[in-house]
Coordinates of C-alpha atoms in Angstrom, one line a residue:
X1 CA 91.8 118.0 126.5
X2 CA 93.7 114.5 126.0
X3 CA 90.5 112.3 126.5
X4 CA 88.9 114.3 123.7
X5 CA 91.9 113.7 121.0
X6 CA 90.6 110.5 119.3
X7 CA 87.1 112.3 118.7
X8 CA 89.6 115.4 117.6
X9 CA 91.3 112.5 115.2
X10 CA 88.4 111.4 113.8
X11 CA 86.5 114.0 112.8
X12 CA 89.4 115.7 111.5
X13 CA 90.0 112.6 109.3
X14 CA 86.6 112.7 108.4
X15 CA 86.0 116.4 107.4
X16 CA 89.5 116.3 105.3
X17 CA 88.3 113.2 103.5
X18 CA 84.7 114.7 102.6
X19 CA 86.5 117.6 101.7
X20 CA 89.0 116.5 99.7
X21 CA 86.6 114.5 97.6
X22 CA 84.1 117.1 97.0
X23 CA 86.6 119.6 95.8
X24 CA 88.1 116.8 93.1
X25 CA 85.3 114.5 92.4
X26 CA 84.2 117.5 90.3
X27 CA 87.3 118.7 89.4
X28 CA 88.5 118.5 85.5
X29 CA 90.6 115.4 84.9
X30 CA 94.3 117.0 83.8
X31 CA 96.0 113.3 83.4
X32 CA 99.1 115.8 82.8
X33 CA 99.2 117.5 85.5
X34 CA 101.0 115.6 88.4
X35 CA 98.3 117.2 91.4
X36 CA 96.0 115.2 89.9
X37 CA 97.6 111.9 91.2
X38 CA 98.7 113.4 94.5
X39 CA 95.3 113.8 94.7
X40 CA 94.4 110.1 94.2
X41 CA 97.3 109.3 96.8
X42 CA 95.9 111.7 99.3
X43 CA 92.6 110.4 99.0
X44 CA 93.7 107.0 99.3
X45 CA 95.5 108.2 102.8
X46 CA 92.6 109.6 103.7
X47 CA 90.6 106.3 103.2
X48 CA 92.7 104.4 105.1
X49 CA 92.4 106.9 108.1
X50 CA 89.1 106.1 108.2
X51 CA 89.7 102.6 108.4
X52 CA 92.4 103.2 110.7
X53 CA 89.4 105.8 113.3
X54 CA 87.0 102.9 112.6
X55 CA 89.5 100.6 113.7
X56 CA 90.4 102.7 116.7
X57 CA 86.5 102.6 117.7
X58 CA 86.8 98.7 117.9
X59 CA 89.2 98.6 120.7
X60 CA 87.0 101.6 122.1
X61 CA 89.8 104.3 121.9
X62 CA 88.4 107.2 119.8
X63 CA 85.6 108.4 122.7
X64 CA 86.8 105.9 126.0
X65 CA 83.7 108.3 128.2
X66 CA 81.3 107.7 125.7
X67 CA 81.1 104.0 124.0
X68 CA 78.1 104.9 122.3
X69 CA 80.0 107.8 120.6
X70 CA 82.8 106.2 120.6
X71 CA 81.0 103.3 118.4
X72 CA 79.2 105.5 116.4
X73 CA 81.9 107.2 115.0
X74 CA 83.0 104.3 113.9
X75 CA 80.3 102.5 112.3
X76 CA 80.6 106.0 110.4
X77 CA 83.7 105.4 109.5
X78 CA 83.1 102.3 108.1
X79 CA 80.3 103.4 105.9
X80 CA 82.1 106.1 104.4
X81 CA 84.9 103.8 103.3
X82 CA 82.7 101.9 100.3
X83 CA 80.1 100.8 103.1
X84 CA 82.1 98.8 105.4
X85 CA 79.9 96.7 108.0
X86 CA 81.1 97.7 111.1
X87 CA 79.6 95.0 113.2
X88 CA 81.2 92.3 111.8
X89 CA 84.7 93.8 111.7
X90 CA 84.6 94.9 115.3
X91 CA 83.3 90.5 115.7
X92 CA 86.8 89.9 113.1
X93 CA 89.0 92.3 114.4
X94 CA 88.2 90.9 118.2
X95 CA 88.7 87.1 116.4
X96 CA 92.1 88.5 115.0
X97 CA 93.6 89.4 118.3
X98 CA 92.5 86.7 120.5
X99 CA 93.6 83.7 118.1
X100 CA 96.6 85.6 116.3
X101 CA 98.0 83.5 113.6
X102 CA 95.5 80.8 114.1
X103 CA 93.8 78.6 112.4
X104 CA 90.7 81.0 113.8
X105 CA 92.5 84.0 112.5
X106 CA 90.2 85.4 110.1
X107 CA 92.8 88.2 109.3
X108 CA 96.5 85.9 108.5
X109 CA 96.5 82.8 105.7
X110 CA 99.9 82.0 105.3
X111 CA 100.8 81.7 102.0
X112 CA 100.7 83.1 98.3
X113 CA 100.3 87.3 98.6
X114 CA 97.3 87.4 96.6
X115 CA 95.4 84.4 98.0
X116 CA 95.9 86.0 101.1
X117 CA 94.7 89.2 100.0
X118 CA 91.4 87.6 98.8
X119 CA 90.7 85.5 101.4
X120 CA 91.2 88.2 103.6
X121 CA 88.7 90.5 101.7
X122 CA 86.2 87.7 101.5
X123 CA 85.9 88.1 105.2
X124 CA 84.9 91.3 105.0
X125 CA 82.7 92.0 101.7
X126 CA 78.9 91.2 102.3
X127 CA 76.7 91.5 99.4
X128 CA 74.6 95.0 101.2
X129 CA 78.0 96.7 100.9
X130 CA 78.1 95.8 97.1
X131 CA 74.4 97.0 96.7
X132 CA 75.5 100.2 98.3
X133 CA 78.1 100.8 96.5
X134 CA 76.2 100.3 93.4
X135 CA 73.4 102.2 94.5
X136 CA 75.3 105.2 95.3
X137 CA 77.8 105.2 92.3
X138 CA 74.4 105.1 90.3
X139 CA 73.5 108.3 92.2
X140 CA 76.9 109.9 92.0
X141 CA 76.8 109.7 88.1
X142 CA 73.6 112.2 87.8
X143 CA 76.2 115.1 89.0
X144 CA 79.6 114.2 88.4
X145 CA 81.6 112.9 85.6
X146 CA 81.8 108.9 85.8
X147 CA 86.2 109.4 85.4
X148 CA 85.8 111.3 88.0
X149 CA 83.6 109.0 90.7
X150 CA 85.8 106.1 89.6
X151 CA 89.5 108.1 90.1
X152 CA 88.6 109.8 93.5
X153 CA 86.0 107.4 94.7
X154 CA 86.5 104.4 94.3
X155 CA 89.8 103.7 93.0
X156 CA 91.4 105.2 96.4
X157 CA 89.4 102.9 98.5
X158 CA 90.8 99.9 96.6
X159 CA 94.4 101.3 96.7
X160 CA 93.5 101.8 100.5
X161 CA 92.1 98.1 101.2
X162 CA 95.6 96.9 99.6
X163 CA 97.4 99.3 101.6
X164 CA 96.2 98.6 105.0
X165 CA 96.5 94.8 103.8
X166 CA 100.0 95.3 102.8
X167 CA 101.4 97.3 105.6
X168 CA 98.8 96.3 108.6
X169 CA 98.2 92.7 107.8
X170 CA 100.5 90.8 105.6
X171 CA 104.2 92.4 106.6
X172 CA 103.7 92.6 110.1
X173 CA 102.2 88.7 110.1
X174 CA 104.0 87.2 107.2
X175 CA 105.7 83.5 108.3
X176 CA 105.3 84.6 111.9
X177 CA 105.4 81.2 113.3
X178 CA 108.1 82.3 116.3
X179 CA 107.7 80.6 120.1
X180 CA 109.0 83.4 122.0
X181 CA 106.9 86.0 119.8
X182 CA 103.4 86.2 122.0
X183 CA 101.8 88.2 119.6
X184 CA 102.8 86.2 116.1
X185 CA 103.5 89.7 115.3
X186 CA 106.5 91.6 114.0
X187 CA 106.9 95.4 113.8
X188 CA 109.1 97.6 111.2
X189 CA 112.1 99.0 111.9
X190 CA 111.7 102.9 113.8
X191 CA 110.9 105.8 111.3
X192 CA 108.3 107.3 112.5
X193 CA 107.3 109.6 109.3
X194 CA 107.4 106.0 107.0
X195 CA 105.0 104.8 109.7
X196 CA 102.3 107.2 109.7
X197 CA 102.4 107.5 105.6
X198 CA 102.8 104.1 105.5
X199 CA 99.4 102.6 107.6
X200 CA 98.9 105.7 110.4
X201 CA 101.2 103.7 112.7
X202 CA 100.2 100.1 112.1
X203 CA 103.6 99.1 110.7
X204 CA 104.4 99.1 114.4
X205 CA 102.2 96.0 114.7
X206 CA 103.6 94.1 117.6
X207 CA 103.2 97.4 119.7
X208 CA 99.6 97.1 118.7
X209 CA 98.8 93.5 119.8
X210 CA 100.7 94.1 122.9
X211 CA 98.7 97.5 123.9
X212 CA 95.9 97.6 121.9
X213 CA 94.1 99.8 124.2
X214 CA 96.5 102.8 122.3
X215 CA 95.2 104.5 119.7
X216 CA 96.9 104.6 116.2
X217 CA 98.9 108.1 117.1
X218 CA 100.7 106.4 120.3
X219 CA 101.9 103.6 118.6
X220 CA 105.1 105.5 117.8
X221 CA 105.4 106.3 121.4
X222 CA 105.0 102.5 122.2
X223 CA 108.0 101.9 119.7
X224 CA 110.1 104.8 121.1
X225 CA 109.8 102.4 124.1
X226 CA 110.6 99.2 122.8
X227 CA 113.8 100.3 120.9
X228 CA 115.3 101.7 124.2
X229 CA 114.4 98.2 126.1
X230 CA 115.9 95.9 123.2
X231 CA 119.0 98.5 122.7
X232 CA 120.0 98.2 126.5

């Protein structure tokens, strides 16, 4: 059953998120009640798993039998977080790894947080994606109220972008300029409960860049590993 976990990942990320959102995209506002901004949070978790499946279906690890399943699933993923275009973040992502902390790194611009943080969205937005977006927020207001499309729909893909920025991107390659560092890539300290709320693992970002072939859940297993080698 192991070779069958990513797509057991995935969809399970998938059906959660769709859930999720359908139960509180309709759901009165109560901007009392504290389950109302759990909800945000866990929708913004959510968001970023699919990022995180979508990401997994880049380096081919979500179906490794089937690459046309395994690609699918994530050029679903993408779409469902605010239209992604999957094409050209597997062509990034692929950029990221092979000229890490580069001047051909389309992910890591030294520097100020939020220049950083908009040049690396700028790689990624493309003007269909903003149509769709549109488009569909146009559709979503004939049945639910606007509060709500804004709260649980698009607000936790935003707090999600900044998140896997934060955690996946700019800790993990911030001043990374280290000769005997391969990857240009530093990972945080082991707590493996902060890593999976955190980024779904991704905080361990120098296990990443050295196996990328492992998918987001045996990242931890990856640190595990390297703590024992560097405490010996």
């Amino acid at each position: 059953m192991k070779k069958y976990t990513g797509l057991f990942s995935a969809g399970m990320i998938i059906l959660l998120w769709g859930l999720h959102l359908s139960f509180w995209i309709q759901e009165p506002i109560h901007w009392q009640s504290p389950w109302f901004y759990l909800a945000i949070l866990v929708q913004t978790h959510l968001y970023t798993g699919l990022f995180i499946s979508s990401h997994d279906a880049i380096h081919g690890v979500v179906s490794i039998e089937y690459p046309r399943l395994n690609h699918a699933i994530g050029r679903l993923c993408a779409i469902l977080f605010a239209f992604n275009n999957y094409t050209i973040l597997r062509k990034k992502h692929h950029h990221h790894h092979a000229y890490v902390n580069t001047v051909d790194d389309p992910d890591v611009h030294q520097g100020n947080f939020f220049i950083w943080w908009f040049k690396f969205m700028f790689q990624y937005i493309h003007w269909t994606q903003i149509l769709a977006m549109a488009i569909t927020y146009n559709l979503l207001k004939i049945w639910f109220p606007m509060e709500n499309i804004i709260l649980i729909w698009e607000l936790p893909a935003i707090l999600a972008t900044l998140q896997l920025f934060y955690f996946g991107t700019y800790l993990p390659h911030r001043g990374t300029h280290e000769p005997d560092n391969k990857h240009q890539s530093r990972s945080q300290a082991k707590n493996h409960l902060w890593a999976f709320l955190s980024c779904y693992n991704f905080g361990y970002h120098y296990e990443h860049h050295d196996k990328p072939y492992l998918p987001w859940w045996k990242l931890a297993e990856a640190k595990e590993q390297n703590s024992q080698i560097s405490s010996r």
